[in-house]
mmCIF file of N, CA and C in Angstrom:
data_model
loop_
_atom_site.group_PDB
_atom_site.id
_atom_site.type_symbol
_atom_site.label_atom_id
_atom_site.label_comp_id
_atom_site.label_asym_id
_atom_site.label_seq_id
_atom_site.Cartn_x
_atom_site.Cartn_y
_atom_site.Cartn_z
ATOM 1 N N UNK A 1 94.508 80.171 84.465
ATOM 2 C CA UNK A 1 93.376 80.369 85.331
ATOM 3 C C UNK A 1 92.595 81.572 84.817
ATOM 4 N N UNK A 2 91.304 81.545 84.735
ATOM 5 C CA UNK A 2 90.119 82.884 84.456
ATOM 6 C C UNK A 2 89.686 83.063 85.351
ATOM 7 N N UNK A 3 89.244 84.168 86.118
ATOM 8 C CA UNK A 3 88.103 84.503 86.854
ATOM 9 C C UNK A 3 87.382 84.970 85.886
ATOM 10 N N UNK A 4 85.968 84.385 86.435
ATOM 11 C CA UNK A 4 84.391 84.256 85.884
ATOM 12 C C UNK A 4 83.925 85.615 85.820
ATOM 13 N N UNK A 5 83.844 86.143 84.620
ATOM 14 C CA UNK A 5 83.468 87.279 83.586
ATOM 15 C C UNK A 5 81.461 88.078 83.881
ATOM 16 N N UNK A 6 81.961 89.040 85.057
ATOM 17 C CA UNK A 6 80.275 89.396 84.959
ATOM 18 C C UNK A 6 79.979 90.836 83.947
ATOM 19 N N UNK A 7 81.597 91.324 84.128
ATOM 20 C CA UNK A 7 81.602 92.728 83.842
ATOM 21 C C UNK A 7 82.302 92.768 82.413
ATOM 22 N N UNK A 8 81.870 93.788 81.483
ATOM 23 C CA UNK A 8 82.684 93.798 80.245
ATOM 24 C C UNK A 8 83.852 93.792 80.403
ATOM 25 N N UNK A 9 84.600 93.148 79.651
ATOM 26 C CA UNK A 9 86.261 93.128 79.522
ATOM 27 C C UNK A 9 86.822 94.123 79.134
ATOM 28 N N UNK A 10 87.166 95.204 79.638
ATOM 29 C CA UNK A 10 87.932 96.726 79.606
ATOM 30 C C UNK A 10 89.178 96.017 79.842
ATOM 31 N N UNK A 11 90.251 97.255 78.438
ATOM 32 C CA UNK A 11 91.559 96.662 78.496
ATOM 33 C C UNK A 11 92.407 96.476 79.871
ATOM 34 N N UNK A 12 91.860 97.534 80.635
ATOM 35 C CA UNK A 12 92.519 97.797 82.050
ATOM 36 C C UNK A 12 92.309 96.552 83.460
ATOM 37 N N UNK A 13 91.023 95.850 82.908
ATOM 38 C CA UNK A 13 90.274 94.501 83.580
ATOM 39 C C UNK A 13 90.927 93.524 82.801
ATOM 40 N N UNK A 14 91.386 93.505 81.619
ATOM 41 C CA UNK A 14 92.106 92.303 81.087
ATOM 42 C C UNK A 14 93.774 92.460 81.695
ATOM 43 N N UNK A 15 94.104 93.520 81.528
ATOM 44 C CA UNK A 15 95.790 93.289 81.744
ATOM 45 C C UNK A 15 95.729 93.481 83.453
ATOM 46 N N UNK A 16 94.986 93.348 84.223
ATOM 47 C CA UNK A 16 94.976 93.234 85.510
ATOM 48 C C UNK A 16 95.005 91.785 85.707
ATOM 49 N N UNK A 17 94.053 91.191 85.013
ATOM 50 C CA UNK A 17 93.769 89.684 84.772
ATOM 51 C C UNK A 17 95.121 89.175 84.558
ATOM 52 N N UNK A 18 95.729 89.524 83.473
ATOM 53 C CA UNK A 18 97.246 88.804 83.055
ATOM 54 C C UNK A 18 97.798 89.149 84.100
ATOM 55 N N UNK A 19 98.197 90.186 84.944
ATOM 56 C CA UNK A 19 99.023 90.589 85.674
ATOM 57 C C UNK A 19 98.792 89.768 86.612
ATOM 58 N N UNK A 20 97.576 89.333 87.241
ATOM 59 C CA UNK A 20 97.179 88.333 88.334
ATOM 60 C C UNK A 20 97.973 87.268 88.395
ATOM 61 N N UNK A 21 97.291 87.014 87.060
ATOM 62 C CA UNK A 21 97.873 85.411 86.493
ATOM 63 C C UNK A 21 99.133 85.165 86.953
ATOM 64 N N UNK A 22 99.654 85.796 86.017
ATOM 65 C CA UNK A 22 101.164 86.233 86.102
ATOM 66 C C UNK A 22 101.977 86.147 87.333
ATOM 67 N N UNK A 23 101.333 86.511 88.696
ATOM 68 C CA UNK A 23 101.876 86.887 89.634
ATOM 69 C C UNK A 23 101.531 85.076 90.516
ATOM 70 N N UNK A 24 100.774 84.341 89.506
ATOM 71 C CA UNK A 24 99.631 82.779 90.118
ATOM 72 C C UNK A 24 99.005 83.506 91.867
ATOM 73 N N UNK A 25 98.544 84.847 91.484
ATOM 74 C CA UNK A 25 97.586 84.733 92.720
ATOM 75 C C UNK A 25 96.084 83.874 91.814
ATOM 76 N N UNK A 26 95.182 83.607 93.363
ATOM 77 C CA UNK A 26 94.313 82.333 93.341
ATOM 78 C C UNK A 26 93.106 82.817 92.501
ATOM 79 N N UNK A 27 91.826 82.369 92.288
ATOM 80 C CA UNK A 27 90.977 82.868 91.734
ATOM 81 C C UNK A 27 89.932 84.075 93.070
ATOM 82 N N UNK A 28 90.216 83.337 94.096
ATOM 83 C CA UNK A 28 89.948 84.531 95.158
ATOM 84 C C UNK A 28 90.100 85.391 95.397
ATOM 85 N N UNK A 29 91.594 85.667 95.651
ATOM 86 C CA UNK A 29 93.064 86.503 95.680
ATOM 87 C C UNK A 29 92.244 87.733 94.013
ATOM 88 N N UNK A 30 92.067 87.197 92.648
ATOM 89 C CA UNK A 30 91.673 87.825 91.860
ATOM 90 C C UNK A 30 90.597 88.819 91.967
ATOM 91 N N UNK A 31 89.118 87.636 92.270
ATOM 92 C CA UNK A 31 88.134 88.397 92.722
ATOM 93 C C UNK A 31 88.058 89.490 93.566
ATOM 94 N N UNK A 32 88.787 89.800 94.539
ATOM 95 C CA UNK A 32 89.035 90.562 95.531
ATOM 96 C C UNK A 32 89.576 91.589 94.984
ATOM 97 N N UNK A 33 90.817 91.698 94.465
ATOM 98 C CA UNK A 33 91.221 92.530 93.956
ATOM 99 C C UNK A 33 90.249 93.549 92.458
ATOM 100 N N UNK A 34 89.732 92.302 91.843
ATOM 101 C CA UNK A 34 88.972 92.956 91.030
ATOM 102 C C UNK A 34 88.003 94.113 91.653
ATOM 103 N N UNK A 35 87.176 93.300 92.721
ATOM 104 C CA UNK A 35 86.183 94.211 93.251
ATOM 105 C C UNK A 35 86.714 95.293 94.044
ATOM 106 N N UNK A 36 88.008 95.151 94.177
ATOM 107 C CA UNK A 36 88.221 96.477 95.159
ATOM 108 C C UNK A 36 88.398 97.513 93.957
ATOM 109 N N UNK A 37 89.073 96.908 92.767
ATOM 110 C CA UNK A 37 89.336 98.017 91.644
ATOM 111 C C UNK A 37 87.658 98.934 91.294
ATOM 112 N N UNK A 38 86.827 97.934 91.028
ATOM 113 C CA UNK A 38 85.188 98.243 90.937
ATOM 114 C C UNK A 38 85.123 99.234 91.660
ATOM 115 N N UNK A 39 85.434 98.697 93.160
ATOM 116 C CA UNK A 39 84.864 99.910 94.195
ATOM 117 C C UNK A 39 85.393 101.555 93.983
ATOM 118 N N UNK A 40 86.837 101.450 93.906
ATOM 119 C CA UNK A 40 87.618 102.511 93.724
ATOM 120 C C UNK A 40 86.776 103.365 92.108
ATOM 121 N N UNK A 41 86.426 102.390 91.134
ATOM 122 C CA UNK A 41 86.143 103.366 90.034
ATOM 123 C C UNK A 41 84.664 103.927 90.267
ATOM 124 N N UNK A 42 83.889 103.135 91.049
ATOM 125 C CA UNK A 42 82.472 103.541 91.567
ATOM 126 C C UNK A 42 82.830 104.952 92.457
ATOM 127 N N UNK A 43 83.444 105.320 93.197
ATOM 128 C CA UNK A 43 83.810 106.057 94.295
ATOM 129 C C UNK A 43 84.021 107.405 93.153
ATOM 130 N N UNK A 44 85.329 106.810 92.106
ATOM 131 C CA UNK A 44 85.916 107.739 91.628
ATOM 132 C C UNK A 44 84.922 108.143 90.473
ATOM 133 N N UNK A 45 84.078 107.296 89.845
ATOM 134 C CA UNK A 45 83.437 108.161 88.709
ATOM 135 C C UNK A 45 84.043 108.183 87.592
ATOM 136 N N UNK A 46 85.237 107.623 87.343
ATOM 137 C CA UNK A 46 85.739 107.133 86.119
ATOM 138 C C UNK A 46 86.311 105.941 85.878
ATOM 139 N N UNK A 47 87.095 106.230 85.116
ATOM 140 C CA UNK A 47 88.045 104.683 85.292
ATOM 141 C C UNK A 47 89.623 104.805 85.733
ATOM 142 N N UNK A 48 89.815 104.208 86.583
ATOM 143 C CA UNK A 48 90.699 103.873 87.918
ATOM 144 C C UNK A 48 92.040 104.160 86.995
ATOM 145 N N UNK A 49 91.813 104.046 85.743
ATOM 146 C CA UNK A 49 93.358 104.085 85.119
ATOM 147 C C UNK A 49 93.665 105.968 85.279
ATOM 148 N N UNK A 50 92.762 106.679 85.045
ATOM 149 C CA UNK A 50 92.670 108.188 85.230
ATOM 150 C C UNK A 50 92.891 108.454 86.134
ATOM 151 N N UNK A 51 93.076 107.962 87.306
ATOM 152 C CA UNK A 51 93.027 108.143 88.460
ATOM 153 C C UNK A 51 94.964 108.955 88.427
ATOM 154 N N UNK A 52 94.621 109.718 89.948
ATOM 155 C CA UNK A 52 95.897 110.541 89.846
ATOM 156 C C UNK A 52 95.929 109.875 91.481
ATOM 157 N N UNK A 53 97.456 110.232 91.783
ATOM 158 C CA UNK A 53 98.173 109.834 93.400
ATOM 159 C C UNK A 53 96.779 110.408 94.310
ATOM 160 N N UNK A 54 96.454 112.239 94.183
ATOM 161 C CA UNK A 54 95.665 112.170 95.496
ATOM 162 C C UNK A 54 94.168 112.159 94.793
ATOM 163 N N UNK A 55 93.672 111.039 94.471
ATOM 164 C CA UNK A 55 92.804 110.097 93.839
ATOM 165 C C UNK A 55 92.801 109.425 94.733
ATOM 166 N N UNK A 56 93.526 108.787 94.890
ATOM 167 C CA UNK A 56 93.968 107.491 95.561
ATOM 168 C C UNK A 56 93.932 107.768 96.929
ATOM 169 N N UNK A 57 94.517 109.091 97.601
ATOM 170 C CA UNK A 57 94.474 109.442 98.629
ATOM 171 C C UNK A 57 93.292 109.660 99.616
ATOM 172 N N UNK A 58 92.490 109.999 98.741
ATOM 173 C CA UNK A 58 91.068 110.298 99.214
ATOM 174 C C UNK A 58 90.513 109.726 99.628
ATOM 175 N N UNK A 59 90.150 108.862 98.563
ATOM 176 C CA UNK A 59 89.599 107.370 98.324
ATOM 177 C C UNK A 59 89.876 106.486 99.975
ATOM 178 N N UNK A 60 91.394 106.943 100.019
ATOM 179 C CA UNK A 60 91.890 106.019 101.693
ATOM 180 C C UNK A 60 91.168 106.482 102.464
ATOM 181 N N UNK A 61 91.010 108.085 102.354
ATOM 182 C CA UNK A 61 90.442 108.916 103.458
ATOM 183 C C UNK A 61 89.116 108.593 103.339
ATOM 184 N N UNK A 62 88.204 108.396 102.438
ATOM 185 C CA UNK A 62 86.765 108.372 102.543
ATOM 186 C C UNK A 62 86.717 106.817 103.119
ATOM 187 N N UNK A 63 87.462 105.949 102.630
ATOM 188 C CA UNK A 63 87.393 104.157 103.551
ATOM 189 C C UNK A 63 87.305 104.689 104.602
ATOM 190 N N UNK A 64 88.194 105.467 105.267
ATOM 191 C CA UNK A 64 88.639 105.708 106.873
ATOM 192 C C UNK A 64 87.410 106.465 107.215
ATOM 193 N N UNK A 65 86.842 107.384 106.904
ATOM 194 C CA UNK A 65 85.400 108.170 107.317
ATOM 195 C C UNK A 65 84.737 107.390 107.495
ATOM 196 N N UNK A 66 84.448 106.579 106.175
ATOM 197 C CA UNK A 66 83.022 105.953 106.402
ATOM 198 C C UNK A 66 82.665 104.974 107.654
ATOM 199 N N UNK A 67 84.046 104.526 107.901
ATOM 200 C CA UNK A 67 83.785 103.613 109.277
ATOM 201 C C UNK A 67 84.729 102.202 108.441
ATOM 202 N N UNK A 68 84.999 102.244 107.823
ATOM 203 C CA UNK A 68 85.886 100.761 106.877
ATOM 204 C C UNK A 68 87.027 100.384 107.609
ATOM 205 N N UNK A 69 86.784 99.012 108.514
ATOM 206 C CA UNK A 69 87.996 98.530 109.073
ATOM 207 C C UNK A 69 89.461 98.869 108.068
ATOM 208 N N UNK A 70 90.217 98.699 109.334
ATOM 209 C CA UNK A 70 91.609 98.516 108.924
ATOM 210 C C UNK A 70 91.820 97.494 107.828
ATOM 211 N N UNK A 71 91.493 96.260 108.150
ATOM 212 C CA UNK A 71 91.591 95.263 107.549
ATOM 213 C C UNK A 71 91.064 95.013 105.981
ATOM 214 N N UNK A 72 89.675 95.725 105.991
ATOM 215 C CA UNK A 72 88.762 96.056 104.458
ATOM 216 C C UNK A 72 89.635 96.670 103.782
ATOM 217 N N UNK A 73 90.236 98.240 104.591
ATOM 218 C CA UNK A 73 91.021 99.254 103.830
ATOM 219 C C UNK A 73 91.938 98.698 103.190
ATOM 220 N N UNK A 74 92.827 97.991 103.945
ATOM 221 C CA UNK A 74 94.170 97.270 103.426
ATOM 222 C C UNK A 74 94.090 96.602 102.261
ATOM 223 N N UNK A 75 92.687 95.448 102.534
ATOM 224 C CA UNK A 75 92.764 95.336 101.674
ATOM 225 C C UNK A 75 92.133 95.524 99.999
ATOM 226 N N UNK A 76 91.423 96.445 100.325
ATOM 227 C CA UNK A 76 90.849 97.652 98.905
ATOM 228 C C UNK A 76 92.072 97.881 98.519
ATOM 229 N N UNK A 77 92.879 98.648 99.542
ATOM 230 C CA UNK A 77 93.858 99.191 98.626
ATOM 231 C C UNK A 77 94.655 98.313 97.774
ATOM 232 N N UNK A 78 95.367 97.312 98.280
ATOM 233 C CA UNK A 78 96.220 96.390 97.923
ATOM 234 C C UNK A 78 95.297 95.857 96.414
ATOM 235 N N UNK A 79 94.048 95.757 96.608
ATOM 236 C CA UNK A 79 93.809 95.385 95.069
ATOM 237 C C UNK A 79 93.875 96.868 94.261
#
């Protein structure tokens, strides 16, 4: 299975891809996750692989400020 290619293929967007695969989540299940990774590196200003634990932490905390259901958060994070 591929999900449909808008963004350059960064090694970190390909072995997420295999890892998907890998795991047979759906092409939805993918997309989702992809874009939550997007969101997180938009937020963060680099790339998500640089990212450190309270990186990540923040990131929860700024979902939770901004007003981002429970449900969105969960699942940003989870991708």
């Amino acid at each position: 299975m591929t999900v449909q290619q808008s963004t350059p293929m960064t090694p970190l967007r390909a072995r997420m891809i295999t890892d998907m695969s890998a795991r047979n989540l759906g092409p939805a299940s993918q997309t989702s996750h992809l874009r939550a990774c997007k969101r997180f590196a938009a937020w963060l200003g680099r790339s998500p692989e640089t990212a450190a634990p309270d990186d990540v932490r923040d990131f929860q905390r700024h979902l939770m400020e901004s007003g981002t259901s429970i449900c969105t958060r969960n699942q940003t994070m989870t991708g």
